[in-house]
């Protein structure tokens, strides 16, 4: 077994496709070695081995093109890596001027806002900050949430909730029923400063089912969607996934952004030694703990999980404390930790209570608990060893409850542990606390918050298991790097031409050879095509052409706005018709892209659109006319441009065809072309 696991730990999880059909269980792990094949590159071999292991664990896997590295086998071979979490658009980076007059829907966790103390940098304070920022920027706000009615029956009344929010925000909040009443209120109040609050989403079954029609109703009249419910990102809901298909921009709020950053810190190996304190139960967490073992230098087990690991080490444990369903998972984890040299710290002693006299407490060594006694807390020797080991750490993750299932009160050991961790956090030790009980215990023992805290442990466990964070993946992507244009082009003062959806790059490279007085940039989602294009740029010695793998729909503004010279031409040619269906989330020509192009193209600059599918060309033209802010006009007949009667250009105005355009012409089919001009008076 250790042979099977030793290759897994110590390496970053690769980019792999979803495996939904794997049916191998833990007891089949011994068979995995028979299926392993070895390639020339050791990093690629590790990727292949991990694929088999992850299949053996029978998980729903994420498409790691969006999440975990390695990004591809080539990058694995040369040692380059990518960021663990996808970069998404955030309120912080979204152009503030684009919020003016827009209807912005904010999905928030109302429970956090209403129950928490509004300390600076608390989750509630960050959510409120998002709402106030959007309101001040001139957006018309619609709030969307679900909340429990058990704590306070008055929450049944939407009017009461609106009053509470008005008090917290110091802004007028108006309750609105979903349906025609919402649409009417939005029309009537669009230019007023009041904020609308929709009904409690927990009342609608369509929310949990991610009903498309329900999502459409929620987003009626909405321009921009802002997600502030990070803790529900692992769920597929109409209000965090479905709704994004009907808004032209979907971005993360301040709180969502902060939670993403904290989640990322868990898997960063920037400081060593890095130890994880793991509480709670072991059941269902095997893969997550394997991943932690690949990142951490040591694992400290407390709570019920400790008994499962003790049993795997062969230590005597009362059988009523052993989770039968976790036996194999515990053995796998122990062997994996041994293979990588990960230190495992287990309790040395426990405070126990008597089954018949609960008021009686006694300390027992961990391996000699007498029948009739149950552990309720870690003992002094355990705490002493934990303090000794953890005091040498530069980074600590505390995830899960310290108390045992038989304990109904706060653990004294947890309180002492929290105090020790607080002291360490004052001495250049990074501390991350995960879980409601752990966070409450830490806050209770600290004079001020000095740790990164994620109250909802479920989403962290789901992430560590490699599960999809659907609510996160539904948001618009952002480009994660600031470009050094001087490293890309020989002369950055030259005008820039951008080909959106550059494909195999033939059009752009041919144009670059013909026009040495321009720089050319291809934006393409397909990373394999981009790598081929960059190889060609390198081999040909081209100094005025470059390609970037990105979703230009959401990253165009960020990338192009920093270019030192003028943007003189943007081309969008033959986008895949399947990506232009209205309901498709990632259709290329969306309002956000059109507005960015209209803003960034220089006066007298041009936009070239063409497709061999008339419906696609018509829709692209409509989008640019509707959302071009009046800055773009269609160029008609001139000495150099011939047009059909319906306005389409007969010929390609640049004299260079893309490979698909050439294919269409050769088979005698028509091309539908359009050239737009930005007026010289437009800034």
XYZ file of C-alpha atoms in Angstrom:
683
model
C 0.000 0.000 0.000
C 2.778 2.421 0.857
C 4.200 1.902 -2.655
C 0.916 3.063 -4.142
C 0.754 6.144 -1.954
C 4.364 7.288 -1.877
C 4.225 8.797 -5.353
C 1.081 10.772 -4.484
C 2.226 12.901 -1.620
C 4.579 15.797 -1.978
C 3.428 16.892 -5.409
C 0.920 19.491 -6.521
C -2.289 17.998 -7.885
C -2.295 18.089 -11.693
C -4.745 19.543 -14.122
C -6.909 16.599 -15.040
C -10.270 16.069 -16.637
C -13.323 14.941 -14.718
C -13.575 11.258 -13.905
C -17.212 10.422 -13.291
C -17.091 6.717 -14.084
C -14.411 5.516 -11.666
C -15.773 2.753 -9.451
C -12.623 1.515 -7.729
C -12.756 1.516 -3.923
C -10.079 1.686 -1.272
C -9.639 -2.097 -1.202
C -8.689 -1.989 -4.904
C -5.754 0.340 -4.378
C -3.369 -2.605 -4.499
C -4.348 -3.127 -8.142
C -3.398 0.412 -9.163
C 0.307 -0.352 -9.475
C -0.500 -2.892 -12.223
C -1.960 -0.106 -14.348
C 0.768 2.471 -13.956
C 2.791 3.415 -17.012
C 6.003 5.389 -17.006
C 6.819 8.193 -19.422
C 9.997 10.141 -20.091
C 9.145 13.043 -17.801
C 8.956 12.268 -14.094
C 6.441 15.067 -13.506
C 4.152 13.613 -16.159
C 4.470 10.168 -14.532
C 3.337 11.717 -11.254
C 0.355 13.281 -13.006
C -0.652 9.894 -14.460
C -0.271 8.135 -11.136
C -2.376 10.715 -9.346
C -5.082 10.286 -11.948
C -5.333 6.615 -11.039
C -5.306 7.297 -7.310
C -8.024 9.933 -7.579
C -10.101 7.468 -9.613
C -9.597 4.891 -6.911
C -11.117 7.239 -4.379
C -14.261 7.417 -6.550
C -14.720 11.183 -6.323
C -16.516 13.770 -8.347
C -13.446 15.610 -9.624
C -13.107 19.185 -10.686
C -11.926 20.224 -14.114
C -8.483 21.318 -12.997
C -8.176 23.579 -16.006
C -10.078 25.978 -13.780
C -8.594 25.076 -10.444
C -5.674 22.942 -9.382
C -2.229 22.852 -10.990
C -0.316 21.446 -12.918
C -1.875 23.387 -15.778
C -0.532 21.032 -18.445
C 2.104 18.374 -18.921
C 4.545 20.781 -20.536
C 4.429 23.070 -17.532
C 4.785 20.087 -15.224
C 7.959 19.082 -16.991
C 9.728 22.418 -16.816
C 8.632 23.135 -13.273
C 6.322 26.048 -13.959
C 3.062 26.127 -12.019
C -0.128 28.146 -11.947
C -2.342 29.480 -9.211
C -4.425 27.022 -7.275
C -7.695 28.955 -7.516
C -9.060 30.632 -10.641
C -8.780 34.384 -10.767
C -12.210 35.968 -11.024
C -13.462 39.477 -11.510
C -14.052 41.334 -8.248
C -15.799 44.511 -7.184
C -12.389 45.838 -6.217
C -11.095 45.628 -9.800
C -14.320 46.293 -11.685
C -14.380 49.757 -13.338
C -16.316 52.009 -10.964
C -17.675 54.099 -13.830
C -19.339 50.967 -15.226
C -21.551 50.768 -12.112
C -23.275 54.110 -12.634
C -26.949 53.608 -13.420
C -26.621 49.808 -13.563
C -28.935 47.421 -11.731
C -26.695 45.322 -9.499
C -27.962 42.248 -7.651
C -25.998 41.238 -4.541
C -26.323 37.654 -3.293
C -25.483 37.828 0.419
C -25.746 35.766 3.576
C -28.254 37.733 5.589
C -27.593 35.630 8.692
C -24.017 36.919 8.879
C -25.077 40.534 8.466
C -27.783 40.407 11.133
C -26.208 38.291 13.857
C -22.540 39.296 13.908
C -20.934 42.143 15.742
C -19.793 44.624 13.116
C -16.104 44.553 13.947
C -13.738 45.971 11.401
C -12.700 43.341 8.830
C -15.379 40.905 10.050
C -17.437 39.048 7.416
C -20.451 41.225 8.204
C -18.415 44.410 7.883
C -17.034 43.301 4.505
C -20.505 42.478 3.141
C -21.858 45.837 4.312
C -18.834 47.521 2.767
C -19.645 45.916 -0.594
C -23.236 47.137 -0.509
C -22.283 50.671 0.489
C -19.525 50.837 -2.122
C -21.897 49.798 -4.916
C -24.567 52.209 -3.716
C -22.118 55.103 -3.526
C -20.875 54.276 -7.041
C -24.366 54.956 -8.383
C -25.703 51.440 -8.852
C -29.325 50.481 -8.262
C -29.107 47.643 -5.733
C -31.229 44.515 -5.352
C -30.400 42.242 -2.396
C -30.950 38.499 -2.561
C -30.580 36.037 0.303
C -31.924 33.042 2.178
C -32.221 32.924 5.940
C -33.347 30.573 8.656
C -36.616 31.278 10.414
C -35.912 29.110 13.472
C -33.936 31.685 15.436
C -36.564 34.410 15.268
C -40.167 34.021 14.103
C -40.253 37.730 13.242
C -38.005 36.921 10.273
C -41.098 35.446 8.639
C -42.066 38.997 7.726
C -40.039 40.431 4.864
C -40.883 43.919 6.081
C -39.205 43.214 9.429
C -36.041 41.952 7.726
C -35.987 45.050 5.507
C -36.191 47.276 8.596
C -33.262 45.457 10.201
C -31.194 45.854 7.051
C -32.097 49.532 6.788
C -30.776 50.007 10.295
C -27.543 48.113 9.614
C -26.836 49.772 6.276
C -28.136 53.211 7.216
C -29.881 53.138 3.839
C -33.527 52.707 2.923
C -34.326 49.053 2.126
C -37.685 48.261 0.503
C -39.138 44.710 0.672
C -40.333 43.386 -2.699
C -42.134 40.172 -3.620
C -40.616 38.142 -6.422
C -42.564 38.289 -9.674
C -44.387 41.109 -11.380
C -44.115 43.184 -8.215
C -40.330 43.009 -8.417
C -40.190 44.048 -12.067
C -42.600 46.929 -11.435
C -40.660 48.132 -8.390
C -37.440 47.972 -10.362
C -38.895 50.116 -13.128
C -40.367 52.645 -10.709
C -37.375 52.848 -8.350
C -34.547 52.454 -10.860
C -33.364 56.039 -10.435
C -34.055 56.237 -6.697
C -31.451 55.671 -4.002
C -33.451 53.022 -2.134
C -32.350 49.375 -2.071
C -34.703 46.504 -2.927
C -34.819 43.279 -0.879
C -36.333 40.172 -2.483
C -38.160 37.376 -0.685
C -36.427 34.671 1.352
C -34.993 32.193 -1.175
C -35.392 29.282 1.245
C -39.123 29.357 0.433
C -38.537 28.357 -3.193
C -37.753 24.780 -4.238
C -36.535 26.121 -7.597
C -33.566 27.676 -5.788
C -32.067 24.330 -4.749
C -32.876 22.822 -8.149
C -31.045 25.612 -9.995
C -34.147 26.086 -12.123
C -33.272 28.112 -15.229
C -36.656 29.825 -15.398
C -36.433 30.765 -11.719
C -32.921 32.163 -12.273
C -34.260 34.206 -15.185
C -37.004 35.647 -12.953
C -34.471 36.538 -10.262
C -32.284 38.361 -12.765
C -35.086 40.200 -14.570
C -33.790 43.692 -15.338
C -30.444 43.030 -13.617
C -27.187 44.065 -15.321
C -24.482 42.910 -12.909
C -24.424 40.066 -10.373
C -22.248 40.295 -7.247
C -21.725 37.152 -5.156
C -21.072 37.570 -1.419
C -21.968 34.021 -0.287
C -18.663 32.236 -0.570
C -19.656 29.528 1.926
C -22.270 28.223 -0.550
C -19.891 28.088 -3.511
C -19.812 24.283 -3.478
C -23.570 24.222 -4.130
C -25.336 24.590 -7.465
C -28.139 27.081 -6.826
C -30.247 29.298 -9.027
C -28.979 32.311 -7.064
C -25.243 31.632 -7.425
C -24.873 29.639 -10.658
C -28.011 29.831 -12.780
C -28.373 33.587 -12.405
C -24.941 34.275 -13.914
C -26.175 33.155 -17.317
C -28.574 36.106 -17.477
C -26.308 38.941 -16.266
C -23.682 40.498 -18.491
C -21.143 40.626 -15.662
C -20.784 38.324 -12.642
C -18.199 39.332 -10.035
C -17.105 38.679 -6.458
C -17.755 41.087 -3.590
C -15.248 42.152 -0.931
C -16.149 39.332 1.463
C -16.158 36.661 -1.267
C -12.768 37.900 -2.454
C -11.342 37.792 1.073
C -12.601 34.246 1.645
C -10.984 33.138 -1.622
C -7.678 34.590 -0.446
C -7.938 32.778 2.875
C -8.752 29.485 1.178
C -5.742 29.890 -1.064
C -3.481 30.416 1.957
C -4.336 26.925 3.206
C -2.594 25.292 0.277
C 0.298 27.719 -0.099
C 3.627 26.378 1.082
C 5.201 29.771 1.661
C 6.283 29.129 5.254
C 7.777 26.068 6.906
C 7.313 24.192 9.151
C 3.591 24.046 8.313
C 1.373 21.935 10.596
C -2.353 21.205 10.483
C -4.413 20.615 13.626
C -7.282 18.323 12.606
C -10.350 17.862 14.790
C -13.799 16.409 14.341
C -14.505 13.081 12.654
C -12.444 11.347 9.980
C -15.349 9.927 7.977
C -15.608 11.415 4.485
C -12.377 13.402 4.790
C -9.754 10.891 3.642
C -8.903 12.563 0.335
C -8.835 16.019 1.931
C -6.384 14.782 4.562
C -4.232 13.137 1.888
C -4.033 16.489 0.198
C -3.113 18.216 3.463
C -0.425 15.591 3.986
C 1.019 16.591 0.617
C 1.286 20.203 1.782
C 2.037 20.054 5.485
C 5.082 18.989 7.440
C 2.975 17.569 10.235
C -0.585 16.649 11.227
C -1.867 17.002 14.795
C -4.998 14.933 15.420
C -7.472 15.856 18.133
C -11.147 15.087 18.582
C -12.682 11.854 17.286
C -10.316 11.708 14.299
C -7.457 10.961 16.690
C -8.907 7.562 17.661
C -9.072 6.418 14.040
C -5.427 7.307 13.431
C -4.390 5.688 16.731
C -6.168 2.501 15.658
C -4.364 2.594 12.288
C -1.043 2.781 14.168
C -2.040 -0.354 16.069
C -2.550 1.446 19.371
C -5.264 0.132 21.712
C -8.502 2.117 21.335
C -11.925 1.326 22.852
C -13.887 -0.164 19.949
C -16.907 2.053 20.588
C -14.686 4.995 19.592
C -13.622 3.441 16.281
C -15.481 4.411 13.099
C -15.625 1.203 11.085
C -16.215 3.098 7.848
C -12.979 5.038 8.390
C -10.596 2.140 9.054
C -9.211 1.816 5.522
C -9.021 5.583 5.050
C -7.014 5.901 8.264
C -4.586 3.177 7.140
C -4.106 4.880 3.759
C -3.384 8.200 5.425
C -0.901 6.734 7.899
C 1.041 4.921 5.161
C 1.021 8.053 3.010
C 2.374 10.144 5.862
C 5.115 7.594 6.544
C 6.085 7.550 2.857
C 6.556 11.312 2.788
C 7.969 11.699 6.273
C 5.037 13.731 7.565
C 5.064 13.913 11.352
C 1.849 12.765 13.045
C 1.089 13.948 16.579
C -1.489 11.933 18.543
C -2.913 12.453 22.049
C -0.832 11.025 24.890
C -3.553 11.281 27.511
C -7.223 12.231 27.949
C -9.547 13.687 30.508
C -12.323 11.100 30.841
C -15.712 10.967 32.548
C -17.339 7.958 34.157
C -20.357 6.503 32.352
C -22.249 6.047 35.625
C -20.975 9.101 37.511
C -20.640 11.912 34.909
C -19.411 14.383 37.498
C -16.306 12.247 38.092
C -13.322 13.077 35.819
C -9.933 11.390 35.627
C -6.833 11.512 33.426
C -5.945 8.291 31.566
C -3.018 7.503 29.262
C -4.220 7.295 25.679
C -3.471 3.570 25.440
C -4.988 2.590 28.793
C -8.529 3.937 28.964
C -10.534 1.731 31.333
C -13.977 0.409 30.389
C -16.717 2.640 31.697
C -14.771 5.840 31.024
C -15.126 8.097 27.974
C -12.683 10.753 26.726
C -14.013 14.328 26.791
C -10.836 16.373 26.413
C -7.121 16.090 25.707
C -4.915 15.731 28.774
C -2.051 17.905 30.049
C 0.708 15.757 28.501
C -0.984 16.014 25.110
C -1.268 19.778 25.387
C 2.348 20.022 26.488
C 3.591 18.090 23.456
C 1.338 20.037 21.102
C 2.612 23.348 22.458
C 6.216 22.165 22.168
C 5.799 21.038 18.542
C 3.625 23.898 17.325
C 5.803 26.577 18.907
C 8.420 25.853 16.213
C 5.944 26.305 13.336
C 5.788 29.262 10.975
C 2.335 28.348 9.685
C -0.572 26.511 11.336
C -3.996 25.425 10.114
C -6.610 24.615 12.749
C -9.605 22.881 11.214
C -12.346 21.078 13.116
C -13.587 20.825 16.672
C -11.296 19.870 19.539
C -14.025 18.452 21.765
C -15.203 14.855 21.510
C -18.692 13.657 20.647
C -19.300 12.626 24.232
C -18.605 16.172 25.457
C -21.414 18.728 25.546
C -19.384 21.656 26.815
C -16.513 23.718 25.512
C -13.226 21.901 25.817
C -10.728 23.339 28.285
C -8.054 21.924 26.016
C -9.483 23.884 23.081
C -9.407 27.049 25.142
C -5.758 26.519 26.123
C -4.886 25.607 22.540
C -6.519 28.808 21.291
C -4.569 30.896 23.788
C -1.293 29.251 22.708
C -2.105 29.792 19.016
C -2.941 33.421 19.672
C 0.482 33.917 21.237
C 2.140 32.231 18.261
C 0.229 34.472 15.864
C 1.910 37.420 17.561
C 5.327 35.974 16.727
C 5.402 35.791 12.933
C 3.416 32.567 12.704
C 0.644 32.532 10.071
C -2.540 31.105 11.551
C -5.664 29.933 9.707
C -8.690 28.880 11.763
C -11.507 26.941 10.089
C -14.890 25.960 11.514
C -17.496 27.715 13.605
C -16.460 26.204 16.941
C -12.736 26.724 16.341
C -13.319 30.344 15.291
C -15.521 31.080 18.312
C -12.987 29.509 20.662
C -10.110 31.478 19.161
C -11.999 34.778 19.243
C -12.894 34.131 22.867
C -9.240 33.773 23.824
C -7.719 36.575 21.717
C -7.667 40.274 22.475
C -7.957 41.029 18.777
C -8.216 38.888 15.657
C -4.752 37.944 14.399
C -5.691 34.945 12.250
C -7.383 34.258 8.947
C -10.733 32.735 9.823
C -13.215 30.771 7.723
C -16.264 29.975 9.807
C -17.832 27.500 7.389
C -15.706 24.346 7.409
C -17.804 22.488 4.818
C -16.572 24.477 1.855
C -12.952 24.054 2.964
C -13.314 20.276 3.215
C -15.031 20.184 -0.177
C -12.230 22.212 -1.724
C -9.523 20.044 -0.168
C -11.299 16.981 -1.585
C -10.967 18.475 -5.050
C -14.675 19.107 -5.506
C -15.986 21.823 -7.781
C -16.782 25.195 -6.232
C -19.608 25.886 -8.658
C -20.441 29.345 -7.366
C -16.827 30.402 -7.820
C -16.442 28.878 -11.276
C -19.609 30.642 -12.482
C -18.040 34.087 -12.002
C -16.251 35.984 -14.763
C -12.546 35.248 -15.055
C -9.882 37.864 -14.530
C -6.374 37.834 -15.934
C -4.023 37.202 -12.983
C -0.854 38.875 -14.208
C 0.278 42.394 -14.901
C 1.822 42.328 -18.365
C 5.309 43.603 -19.063
C 4.667 44.877 -22.587
C 8.336 45.712 -23.153
C 9.112 42.010 -22.800
C 6.452 41.075 -25.357
C 7.133 43.579 -28.129
C 10.240 45.268 -29.506
C 8.448 48.621 -29.743
C 5.462 49.280 -27.471
C 4.736 52.682 -28.994
C 3.335 51.023 -32.136
C -0.464 50.795 -32.570
C -2.028 47.563 -31.312
C -4.313 45.112 -33.133
C -6.215 42.541 -31.038
C -7.787 39.388 -32.488
C -10.389 38.035 -30.046
C -10.666 34.262 -30.379
C -7.469 34.024 -32.405
C -7.676 30.235 -32.856
C -4.592 28.817 -34.567
C -3.240 32.349 -35.093
C -2.797 32.189 -38.874
C -4.660 35.453 -39.510
C -2.694 37.313 -36.859
C 0.738 35.982 -37.816
C 0.136 36.756 -41.487
C -0.987 40.265 -40.603
C 2.082 40.713 -38.376
C 4.397 39.795 -41.248
C 2.647 42.258 -43.576
C 2.347 45.177 -41.126
C 5.614 45.635 -39.269
C 4.354 49.053 -38.130
C 1.700 47.451 -35.885
C 1.822 45.133 -32.867
C -0.563 42.170 -32.815
C -2.128 40.375 -29.847
C -4.202 37.189 -30.003
C -6.583 36.330 -27.150
C -7.695 32.697 -27.170
C -9.229 30.374 -24.547
C -7.695 27.179 -25.954
C -4.320 26.885 -24.221
C -2.986 24.250 -26.599
C -3.554 26.544 -29.571
C -1.904 29.408 -27.712
C 1.183 27.305 -26.952
C 1.503 26.415 -30.627
C 1.189 30.063 -31.610
C 3.818 31.128 -29.082
C 6.146 28.404 -30.357
C 5.740 29.832 -33.853
C 6.416 33.374 -32.588
C 9.595 32.172 -30.888
C 10.846 30.076 -33.792
C 10.133 32.742 -36.404
C 11.778 35.520 -34.405
C 8.617 37.639 -34.622
C 8.877 40.798 -32.498
C 5.436 42.326 -33.141
C 3.167 39.386 -32.326
C 2.064 37.659 -29.114
C -0.726 35.372 -27.839
C -2.381 35.019 -24.431
C -4.534 32.160 -23.143
C -7.554 33.829 -21.557
C -11.306 34.339 -21.718
C -11.330 37.727 -23.429
C -14.997 38.231 -22.658
C -14.103 39.120 -19.083
C -10.376 39.979 -19.294
C -10.172 42.182 -22.400
C -10.383 45.463 -20.489
C -7.825 44.490 -17.877
C -5.287 43.221 -20.419
C -5.582 45.825 -23.179
C -6.066 48.939 -21.031
C -2.450 48.809 -19.838
C -0.947 48.805 -23.353
C 1.167 51.986 -23.815
C 0.159 52.669 -27.427
C -3.194 53.084 -29.218
C -5.636 50.250 -29.869
C -6.439 50.741 -33.564
C -8.205 47.517 -34.525
C -10.137 44.700 -32.871
C -11.267 41.679 -34.882
C -13.773 38.991 -33.934
C -13.954 36.339 -36.608
C -16.163 33.276 -36.955
C -16.947 32.616 -33.269
C -18.293 29.128 -32.703
C -22.082 29.286 -33.159
C -22.546 26.993 -30.161
C -20.952 29.667 -28.000
C -23.403 32.289 -29.212
C -26.636 30.803 -28.004
C -28.206 33.298 -25.631
C -28.320 30.848 -22.747
C -24.647 29.859 -23.074
C -22.667 31.274 -20.178
C -19.435 31.725 -22.093
C -20.671 33.121 -25.402
C -17.944 35.356 -26.739
C -19.659 38.615 -27.685
C -21.228 39.802 -24.449
C -22.053 43.267 -23.247
C -18.951 43.476 -21.046
C -16.670 42.776 -24.012
C -18.503 45.203 -26.306
C -18.336 48.017 -23.754
C -14.633 47.384 -23.132
C -13.866 47.481 -26.858
C -15.928 50.643 -27.363
C -14.066 52.346 -24.504
C -10.538 51.256 -25.427
C -10.429 51.535 -29.207
C -8.728 54.805 -30.160
C -10.641 57.501 -32.096
C -10.800 56.514 -35.788
C -10.022 52.932 -34.706
C -11.978 50.034 -36.188
C -13.774 46.840 -35.162
C -13.943 44.003 -37.724
C -16.680 41.381 -37.317
C -17.307 38.389 -39.543
C -18.949 34.972 -39.516
C -20.128 32.392 -42.014
C -23.308 31.994 -39.936
C -25.615 34.926 -40.634
C -27.471 34.636 -37.315
C -24.176 34.957 -35.462
C -23.080 37.975 -37.512
C -26.465 39.657 -37.012
C -26.295 39.102 -33.260
C -22.746 40.481 -33.059
C -23.831 43.590 -34.951
C -26.828 44.005 -32.650
C -24.676 43.692 -29.530
C -22.246 46.362 -30.741
C -25.063 48.698 -31.734
C -26.857 48.224 -28.396
C -23.851 48.385 -26.073
C -21.266 50.369 -28.028
C -22.294 53.511 -26.111
C -22.954 55.318 -29.400
C -19.228 55.436 -30.143
C -19.237 52.975 -33.068
C -20.840 53.318 -36.483
C -21.028 50.936 -39.444
C -18.684 51.811 -42.301
C -20.491 51.747 -45.648
C -19.434 52.095 -49.296
C -16.144 53.827 -49.964
C -13.461 53.593 -52.617
C -11.837 50.717 -50.799
C -14.814 48.890 -49.354
C -17.653 47.310 -51.343
C -20.842 46.389 -49.587
C -23.804 44.227 -50.310
C -27.219 45.865 -50.336
C -27.910 44.677 -46.794
C -24.688 46.241 -45.494
C -22.373 43.217 -45.407
C -18.922 43.655 -46.932
C -18.236 41.627 -50.059
C -14.492 41.413 -49.435
C -12.177 41.139 -46.486
C -10.865 44.726 -46.082
C -7.410 43.546 -44.964
C -6.706 41.166 -47.842
C -5.690 38.396 -45.432
C -8.052 35.566 -44.649
C -8.208 33.335 -41.626
C -8.002 29.592 -42.338
C -11.723 29.137 -41.654
C -12.623 32.067 -43.868
C -10.531 30.535 -46.655
C -12.312 27.215 -46.175
C -15.734 28.875 -46.399
C -14.802 30.803 -49.557
C -13.421 27.693 -51.246
C -16.652 25.816 -50.754
C -18.571 28.722 -52.248
C -20.411 29.756 -49.090
C -20.948 33.425 -48.120
C -19.153 35.344 -45.394
C -20.973 38.052 -43.449
C -18.540 40.876 -42.698
C -18.907 44.199 -40.961
C -16.487 47.036 -40.233
C -17.252 49.484 -37.431
C -15.561 52.856 -36.990
C -15.086 54.756 -33.750
C -15.758 58.424 -34.360
C -12.877 60.825 -33.856
C -14.969 62.795 -31.360
C -15.339 59.778 -29.036
C -12.919 59.706 -26.116
